[in-house]
CSV table of C-alpha atoms in Angstrom, one decimal:
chain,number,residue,atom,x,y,z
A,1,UNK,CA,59.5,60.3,71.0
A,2,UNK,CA,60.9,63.3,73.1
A,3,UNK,CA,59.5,64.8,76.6
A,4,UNK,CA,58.8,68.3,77.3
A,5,UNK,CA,57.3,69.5,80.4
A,6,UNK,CA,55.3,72.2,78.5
A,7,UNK,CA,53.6,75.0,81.0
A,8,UNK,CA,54.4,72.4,84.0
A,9,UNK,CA,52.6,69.5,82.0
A,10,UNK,CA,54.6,66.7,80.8
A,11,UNK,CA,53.9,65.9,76.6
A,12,UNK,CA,55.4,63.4,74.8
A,13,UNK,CA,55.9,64.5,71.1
A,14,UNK,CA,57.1,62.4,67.7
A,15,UNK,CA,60.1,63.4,66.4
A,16,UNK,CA,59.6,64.2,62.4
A,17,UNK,CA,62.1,61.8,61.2
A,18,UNK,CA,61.1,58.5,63.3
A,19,UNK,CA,58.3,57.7,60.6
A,20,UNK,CA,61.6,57.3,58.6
A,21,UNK,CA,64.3,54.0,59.0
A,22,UNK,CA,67.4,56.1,60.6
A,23,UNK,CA,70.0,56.0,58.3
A,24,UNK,CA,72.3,56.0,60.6
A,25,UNK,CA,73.3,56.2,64.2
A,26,UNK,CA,74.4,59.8,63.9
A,27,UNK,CA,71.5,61.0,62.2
A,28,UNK,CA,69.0,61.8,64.8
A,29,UNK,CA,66.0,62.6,64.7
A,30,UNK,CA,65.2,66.5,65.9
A,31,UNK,CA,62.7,68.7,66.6
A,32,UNK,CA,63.2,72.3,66.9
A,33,UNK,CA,60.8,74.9,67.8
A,34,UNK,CA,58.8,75.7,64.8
A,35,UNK,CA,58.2,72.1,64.3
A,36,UNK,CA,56.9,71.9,68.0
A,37,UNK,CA,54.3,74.6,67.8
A,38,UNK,CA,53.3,73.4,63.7
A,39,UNK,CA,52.6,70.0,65.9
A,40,UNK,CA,50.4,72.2,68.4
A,41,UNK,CA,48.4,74.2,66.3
A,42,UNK,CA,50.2,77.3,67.7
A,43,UNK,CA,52.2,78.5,64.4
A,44,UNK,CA,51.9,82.4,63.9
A,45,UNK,CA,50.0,83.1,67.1
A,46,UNK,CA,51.2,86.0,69.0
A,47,UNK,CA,53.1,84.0,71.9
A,48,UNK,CA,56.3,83.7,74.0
A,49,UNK,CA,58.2,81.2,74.9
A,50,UNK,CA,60.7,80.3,77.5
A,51,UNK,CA,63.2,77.3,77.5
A,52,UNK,CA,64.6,76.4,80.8
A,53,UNK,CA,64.7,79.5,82.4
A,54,UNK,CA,65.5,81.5,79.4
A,55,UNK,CA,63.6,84.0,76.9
A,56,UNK,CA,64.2,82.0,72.8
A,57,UNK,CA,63.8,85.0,71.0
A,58,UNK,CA,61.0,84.2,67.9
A,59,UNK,CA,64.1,84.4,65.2
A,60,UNK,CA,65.9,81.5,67.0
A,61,UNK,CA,63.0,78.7,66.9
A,62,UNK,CA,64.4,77.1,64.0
A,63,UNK,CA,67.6,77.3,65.2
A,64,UNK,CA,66.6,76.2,68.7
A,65,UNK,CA,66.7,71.5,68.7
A,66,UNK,CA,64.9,70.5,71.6
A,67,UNK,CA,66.5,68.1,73.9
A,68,UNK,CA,64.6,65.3,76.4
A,69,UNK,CA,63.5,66.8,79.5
A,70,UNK,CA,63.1,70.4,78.3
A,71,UNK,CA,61.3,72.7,80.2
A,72,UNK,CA,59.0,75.4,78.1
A,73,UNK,CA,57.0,78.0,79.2
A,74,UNK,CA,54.4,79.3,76.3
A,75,UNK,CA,52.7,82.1,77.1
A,76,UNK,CA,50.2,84.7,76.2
A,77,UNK,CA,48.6,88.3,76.9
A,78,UNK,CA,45.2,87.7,78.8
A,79,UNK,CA,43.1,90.1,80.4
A,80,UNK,CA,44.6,91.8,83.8
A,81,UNK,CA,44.6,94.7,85.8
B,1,UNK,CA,49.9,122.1,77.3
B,2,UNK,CA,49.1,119.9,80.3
B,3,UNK,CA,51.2,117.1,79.4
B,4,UNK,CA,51.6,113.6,80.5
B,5,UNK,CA,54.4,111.8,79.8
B,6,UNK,CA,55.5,107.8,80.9
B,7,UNK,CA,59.2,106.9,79.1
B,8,UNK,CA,58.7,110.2,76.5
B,9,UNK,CA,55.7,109.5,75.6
B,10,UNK,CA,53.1,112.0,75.8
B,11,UNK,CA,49.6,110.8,76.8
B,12,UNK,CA,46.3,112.7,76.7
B,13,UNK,CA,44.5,110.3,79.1
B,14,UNK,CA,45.7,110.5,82.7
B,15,UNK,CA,43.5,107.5,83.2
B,16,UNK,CA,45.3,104.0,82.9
B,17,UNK,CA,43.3,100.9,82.6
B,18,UNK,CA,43.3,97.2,82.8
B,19,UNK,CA,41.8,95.0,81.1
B,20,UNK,CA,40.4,92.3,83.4
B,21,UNK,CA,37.6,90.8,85.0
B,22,UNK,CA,35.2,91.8,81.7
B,23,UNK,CA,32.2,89.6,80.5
B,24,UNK,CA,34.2,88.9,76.8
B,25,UNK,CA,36.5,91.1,74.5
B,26,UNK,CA,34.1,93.0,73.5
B,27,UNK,CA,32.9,94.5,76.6
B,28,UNK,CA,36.6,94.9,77.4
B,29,UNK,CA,37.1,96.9,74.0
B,30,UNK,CA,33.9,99.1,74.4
B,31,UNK,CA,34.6,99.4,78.3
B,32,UNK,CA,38.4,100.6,77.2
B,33,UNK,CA,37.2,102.7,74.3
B,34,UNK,CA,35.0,104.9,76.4
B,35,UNK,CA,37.5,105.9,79.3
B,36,UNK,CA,39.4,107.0,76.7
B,37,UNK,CA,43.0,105.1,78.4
B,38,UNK,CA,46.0,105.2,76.1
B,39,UNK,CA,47.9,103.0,78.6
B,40,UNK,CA,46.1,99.7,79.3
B,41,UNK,CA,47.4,96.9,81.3
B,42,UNK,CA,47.8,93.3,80.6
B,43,UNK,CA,48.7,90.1,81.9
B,44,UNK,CA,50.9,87.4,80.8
B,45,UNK,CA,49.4,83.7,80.9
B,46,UNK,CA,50.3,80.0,80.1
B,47,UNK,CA,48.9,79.7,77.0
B,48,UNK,CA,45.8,76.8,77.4
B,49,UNK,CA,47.8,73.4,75.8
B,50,UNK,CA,45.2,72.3,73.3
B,51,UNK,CA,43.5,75.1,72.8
B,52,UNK,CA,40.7,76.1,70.3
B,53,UNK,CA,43.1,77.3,67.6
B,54,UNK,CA,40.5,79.7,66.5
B,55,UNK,CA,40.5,81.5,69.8
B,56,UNK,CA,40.3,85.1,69.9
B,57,UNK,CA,43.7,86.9,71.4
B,58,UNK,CA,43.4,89.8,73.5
B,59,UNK,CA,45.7,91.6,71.2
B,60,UNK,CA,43.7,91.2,68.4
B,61,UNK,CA,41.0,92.9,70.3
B,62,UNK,CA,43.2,95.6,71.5
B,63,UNK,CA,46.3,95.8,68.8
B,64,UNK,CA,49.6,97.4,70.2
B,65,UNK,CA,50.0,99.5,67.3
B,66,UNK,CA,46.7,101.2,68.8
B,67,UNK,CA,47.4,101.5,72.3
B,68,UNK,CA,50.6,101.6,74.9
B,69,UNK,CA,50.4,97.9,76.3
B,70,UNK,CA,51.8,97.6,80.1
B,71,UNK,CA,52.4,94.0,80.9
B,72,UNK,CA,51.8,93.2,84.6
B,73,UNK,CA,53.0,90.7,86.7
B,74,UNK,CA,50.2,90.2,88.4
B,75,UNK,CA,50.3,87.1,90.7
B,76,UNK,CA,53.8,87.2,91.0
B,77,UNK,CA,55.0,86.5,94.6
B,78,UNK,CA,58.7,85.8,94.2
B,79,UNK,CA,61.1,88.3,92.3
B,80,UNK,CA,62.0,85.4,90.2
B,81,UNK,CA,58.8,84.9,89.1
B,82,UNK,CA,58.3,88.5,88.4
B,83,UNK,CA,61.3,88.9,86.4
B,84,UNK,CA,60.7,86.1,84.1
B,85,UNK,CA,57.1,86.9,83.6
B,86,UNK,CA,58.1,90.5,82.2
B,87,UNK,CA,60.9,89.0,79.9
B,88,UNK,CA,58.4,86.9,78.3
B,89,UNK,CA,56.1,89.9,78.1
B,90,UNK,CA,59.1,92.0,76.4
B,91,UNK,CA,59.5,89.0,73.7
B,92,UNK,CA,55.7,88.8,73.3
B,93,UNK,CA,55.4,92.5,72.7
B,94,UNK,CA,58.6,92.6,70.5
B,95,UNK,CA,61.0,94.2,72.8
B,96,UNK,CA,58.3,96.5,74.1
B,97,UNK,CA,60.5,97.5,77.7
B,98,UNK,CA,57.6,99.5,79.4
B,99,UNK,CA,56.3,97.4,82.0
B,100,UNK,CA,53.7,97.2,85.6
B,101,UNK,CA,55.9,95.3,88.3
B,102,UNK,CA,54.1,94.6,91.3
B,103,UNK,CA,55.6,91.7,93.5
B,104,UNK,CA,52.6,90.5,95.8
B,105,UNK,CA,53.0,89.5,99.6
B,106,UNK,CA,49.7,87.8,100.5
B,107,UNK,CA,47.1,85.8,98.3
B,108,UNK,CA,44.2,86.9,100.7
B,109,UNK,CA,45.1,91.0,100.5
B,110,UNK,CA,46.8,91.0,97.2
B,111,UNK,CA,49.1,93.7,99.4
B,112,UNK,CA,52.6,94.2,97.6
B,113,UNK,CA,55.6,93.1,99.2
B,114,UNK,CA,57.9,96.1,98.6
B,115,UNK,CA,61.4,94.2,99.7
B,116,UNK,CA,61.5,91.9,96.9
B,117,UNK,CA,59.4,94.7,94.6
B,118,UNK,CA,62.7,96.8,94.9
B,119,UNK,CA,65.2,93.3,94.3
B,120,UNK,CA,62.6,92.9,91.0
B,121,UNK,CA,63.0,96.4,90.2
B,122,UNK,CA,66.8,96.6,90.3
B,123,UNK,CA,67.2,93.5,88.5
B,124,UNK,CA,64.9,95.0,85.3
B,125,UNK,CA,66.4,98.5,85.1
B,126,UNK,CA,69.2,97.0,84.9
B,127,UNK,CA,68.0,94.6,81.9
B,128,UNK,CA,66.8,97.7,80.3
B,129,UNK,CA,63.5,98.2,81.6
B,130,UNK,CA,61.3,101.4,82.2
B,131,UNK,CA,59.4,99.6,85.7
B,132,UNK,CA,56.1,101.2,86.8
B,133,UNK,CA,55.7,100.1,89.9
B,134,UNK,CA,53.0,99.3,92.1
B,135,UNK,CA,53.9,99.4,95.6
B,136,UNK,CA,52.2,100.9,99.3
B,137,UNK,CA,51.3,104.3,99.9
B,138,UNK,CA,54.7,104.1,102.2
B,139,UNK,CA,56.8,107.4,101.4
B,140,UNK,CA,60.1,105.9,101.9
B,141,UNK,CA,59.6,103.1,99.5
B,142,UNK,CA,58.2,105.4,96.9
B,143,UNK,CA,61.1,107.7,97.2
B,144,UNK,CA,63.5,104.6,97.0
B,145,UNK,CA,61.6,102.6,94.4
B,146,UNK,CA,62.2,106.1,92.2
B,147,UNK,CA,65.8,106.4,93.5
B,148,UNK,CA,66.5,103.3,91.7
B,149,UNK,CA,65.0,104.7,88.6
B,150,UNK,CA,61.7,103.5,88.0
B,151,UNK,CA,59.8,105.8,86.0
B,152,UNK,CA,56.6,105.9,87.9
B,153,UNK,CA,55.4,105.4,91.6
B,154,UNK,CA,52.2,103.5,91.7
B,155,UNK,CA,50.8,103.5,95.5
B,156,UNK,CA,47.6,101.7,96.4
B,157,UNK,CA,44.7,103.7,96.9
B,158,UNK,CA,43.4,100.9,98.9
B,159,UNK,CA,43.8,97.2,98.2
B,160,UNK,CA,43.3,96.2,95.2
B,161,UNK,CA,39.7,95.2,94.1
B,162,UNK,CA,38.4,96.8,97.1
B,163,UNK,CA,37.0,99.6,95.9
B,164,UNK,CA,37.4,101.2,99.5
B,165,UNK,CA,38.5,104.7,97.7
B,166,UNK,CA,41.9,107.1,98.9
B,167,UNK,CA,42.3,105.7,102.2
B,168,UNK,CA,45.2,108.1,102.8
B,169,UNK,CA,45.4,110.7,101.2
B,170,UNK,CA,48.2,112.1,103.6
B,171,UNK,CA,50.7,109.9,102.4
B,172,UNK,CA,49.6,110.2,99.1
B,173,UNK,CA,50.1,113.9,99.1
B,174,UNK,CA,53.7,113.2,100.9
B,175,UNK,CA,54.6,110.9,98.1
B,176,UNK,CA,53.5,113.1,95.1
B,177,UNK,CA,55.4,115.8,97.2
B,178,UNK,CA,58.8,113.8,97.0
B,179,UNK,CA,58.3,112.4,93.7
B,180,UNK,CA,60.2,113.9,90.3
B,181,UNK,CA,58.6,111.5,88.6
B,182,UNK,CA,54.7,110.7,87.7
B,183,UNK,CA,52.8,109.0,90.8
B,184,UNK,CA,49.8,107.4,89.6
B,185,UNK,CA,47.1,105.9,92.0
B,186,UNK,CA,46.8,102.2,91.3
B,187,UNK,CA,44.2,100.0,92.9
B,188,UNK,CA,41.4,100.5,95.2
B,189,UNK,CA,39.3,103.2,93.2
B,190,UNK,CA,35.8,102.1,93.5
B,191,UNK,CA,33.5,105.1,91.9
B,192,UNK,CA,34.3,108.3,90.0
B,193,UNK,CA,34.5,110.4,93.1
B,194,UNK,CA,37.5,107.8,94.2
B,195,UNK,CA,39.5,109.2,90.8
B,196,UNK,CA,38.6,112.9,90.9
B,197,UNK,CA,39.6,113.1,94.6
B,198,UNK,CA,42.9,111.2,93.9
B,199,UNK,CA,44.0,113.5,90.8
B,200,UNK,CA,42.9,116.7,92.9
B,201,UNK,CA,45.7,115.7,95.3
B,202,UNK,CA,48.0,116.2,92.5
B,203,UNK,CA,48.5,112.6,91.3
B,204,UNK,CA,49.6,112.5,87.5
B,205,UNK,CA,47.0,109.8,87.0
B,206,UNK,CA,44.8,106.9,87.8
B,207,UNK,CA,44.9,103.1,87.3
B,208,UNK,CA,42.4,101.1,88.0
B,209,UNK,CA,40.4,97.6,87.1
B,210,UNK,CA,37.8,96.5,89.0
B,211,UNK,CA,36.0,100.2,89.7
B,212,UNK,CA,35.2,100.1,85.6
B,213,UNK,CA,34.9,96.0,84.9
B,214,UNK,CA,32.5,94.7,88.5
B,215,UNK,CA,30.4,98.3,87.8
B,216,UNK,CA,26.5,97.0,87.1
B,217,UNK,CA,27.5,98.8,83.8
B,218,UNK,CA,30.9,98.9,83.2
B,219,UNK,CA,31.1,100.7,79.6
B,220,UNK,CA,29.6,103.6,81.4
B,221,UNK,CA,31.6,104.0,84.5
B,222,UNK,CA,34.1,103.7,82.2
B,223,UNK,CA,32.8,106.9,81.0
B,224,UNK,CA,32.1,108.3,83.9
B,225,UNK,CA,36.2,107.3,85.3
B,226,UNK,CA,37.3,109.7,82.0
B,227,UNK,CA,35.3,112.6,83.4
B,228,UNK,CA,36.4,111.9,86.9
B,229,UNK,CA,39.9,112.3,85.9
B,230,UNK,CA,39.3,115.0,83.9
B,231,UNK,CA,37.6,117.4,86.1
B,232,UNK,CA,40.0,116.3,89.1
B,233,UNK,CA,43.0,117.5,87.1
B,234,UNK,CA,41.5,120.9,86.1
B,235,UNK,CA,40.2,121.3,89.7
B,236,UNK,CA,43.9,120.4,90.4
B,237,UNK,CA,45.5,122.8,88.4
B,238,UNK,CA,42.7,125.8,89.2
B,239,UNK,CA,43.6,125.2,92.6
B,240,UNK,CA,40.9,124.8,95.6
B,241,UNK,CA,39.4,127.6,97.4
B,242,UNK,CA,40.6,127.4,100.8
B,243,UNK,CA,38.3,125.3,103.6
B,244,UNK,CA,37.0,127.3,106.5
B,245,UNK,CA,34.2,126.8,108.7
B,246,UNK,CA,32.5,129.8,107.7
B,247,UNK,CA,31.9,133.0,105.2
B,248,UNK,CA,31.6,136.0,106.4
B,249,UNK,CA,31.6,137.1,102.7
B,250,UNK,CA,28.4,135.7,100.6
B,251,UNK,CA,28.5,135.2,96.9
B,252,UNK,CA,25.6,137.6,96.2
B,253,UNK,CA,26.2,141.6,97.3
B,254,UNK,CA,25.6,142.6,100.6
B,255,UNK,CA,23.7,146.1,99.7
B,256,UNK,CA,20.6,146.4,98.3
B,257,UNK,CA,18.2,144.1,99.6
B,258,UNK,CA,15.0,144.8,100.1
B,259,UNK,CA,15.1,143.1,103.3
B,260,UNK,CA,15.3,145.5,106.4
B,261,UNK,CA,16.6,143.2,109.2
B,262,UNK,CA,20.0,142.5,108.9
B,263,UNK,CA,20.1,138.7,108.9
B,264,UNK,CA,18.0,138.9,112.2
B,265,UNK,CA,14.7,136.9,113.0
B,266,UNK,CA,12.7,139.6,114.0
């Protein structure tokens, strides 16, 4: 399991290879962006998100392996004046 | 051509809008459609964790390609706060750089607190930026907040959500006189005389919430607002008659009557 304080809550989210034995100690299990939002329904949807203080541009959450402790803002455009 | 232009753009609506405070989506669509704005404002949210997945989005209601979107940062008190919500607006918008910053001082007056508004503002020109900035109807401020190059002074009316109407319209009139860039009235219009008086002082144009979405019927204030400023920039440009006390010269001619006092009870 990893934590992420997500929006100021803290989650606690499987990572995809745990179902799995480890083959070894090296190999660790990841989870990067895309997986995160697949595992909360939020694939696709017109969002931003922010990683410890800085912008991960939508090209980079493949790229981007999300470590213990993370801080993540996801946000979205709501009504305002 | 009576052109109005935000970051080369030209607009045919002086009248800017947000998009709060509104019933559902569609109200806020049909409210947005008839004031005719081009330029609506929006604000940037936490997403709800566990959300319906089906959930409407605003911007499937009102689609960027469509209209200018101007990301706010309302509820910001802190320039970090207010920096950070407009780069997650620029990556949400896909690099979309035209933004509202307003940096609030007080939760119970929602006034701005133009110190850190100009620390805010310096920081995102800097990061590329085109700030619209809402700020007091101080002239100083204004003058400085455009010295630092944003591209449009937005003074309060009155506070915002009041509806209390051009409160001063002195300083207004100083600040539009200063500015070389567009001033736009935002916050505090309450009814359609509010906006045509504002834009007969010579402001390029009028932002406003709360006068359209708390109306009894919003979709047609928002109708009325277009009018408003309409007729308050053509009365604007035709230029006033001047005020005095009295005409000694009547709109109808003076010979001919067939009265035969001359104004005189007799």
């Amino acid at each position: 399991m990893i934590q992420l304080i997500i929006n100021g809550q803290p989650q606690r989210f499987p990572l995809p290879d745990q179902a799995r034995p480890p083959k070894s100690d090296q190999h660790d299990a990841m989870l990067n962006i895309t997986q995160l939002l697949a595992h909360m329904a939020l694939q696709g949807k017109r969002i931003a998100i922010e990683r410890n203080g800085e912008i991960v541009p939508r090209s980079k959450y493949d790229e981007q392996v999300l470590t213990d402790g993370d801080k993540l803002e996801i946000v979205v455009a709501v009504g305002g004046g | 051509m009576d052109n109005f232009i935000i970051a080369g753009k030209t607009y045919s609506s002086r009248l800017l809008v947000g998009t709060g405070k509104y019933r559902d989506f569609a109200e806020t669509r049909a409210a947005v459609d008839a004031s005719g704005a081009e330029i609506i404002t929006v604000a940037i949210r936490r997403t709800n964790l566990g959300q319906n997945p089906g959930e409407p989005n605003l911007l499937d209601v009102l689609p960027p390609s469509q209209y200018t979107l101007l990301p706010n940062t309302a509820g910001c008190y802190t320039v970090d706060d207010a920096v950070r919500t407009l780069r997650l607006a620029r990556e949400l918008l896909d690099g979309h750089s035209l933004v509202k910053l307003e940096v609030l001082g007080d939760p119970k007056t929602l006034y701005p607190n133009v110190v850190e508004t100009l620390k805010a503002a310096e920081i995102l020109i800097k990061e590329g930026f085109q700030v619209m900035v809402y700020t007091s109807d101080d002239p100083i401020a204004a003058k400085q907040l455009e010295e630092i190059g944003c591209i449009a002074i937005m003074p309060l009316a009155s506070l915002i959500g009041s509806g209390m109407g051009i409160l001063n319209p002195w300083n207004l009139q100083i600040i539009i006189e200063n500015a070389t860039v567009p001033v736009i009235v935002d916050a505090g219009v309450g009814t359609a005389s509010d906006a045509a008086i504002a834009m007969e002082l010579g402001c390029d144009g009028v932002l406003m919430n709360t006068a359209i979405a708390a109306a009894q019927n919003p979709v047609l204030m928002a109708s009325a607002m277009k009018k408003a400023v309409e007729a308050g920039r053509e009365a604007y440009l035709a230029g006033r008659m001047a005020k005095k006390l009295y005409s000694a010269s009547p709109s109808s001619p003076v010979s001919g009557t067939i009265a035969s006092s001359k104004g005189k009870a007799s």
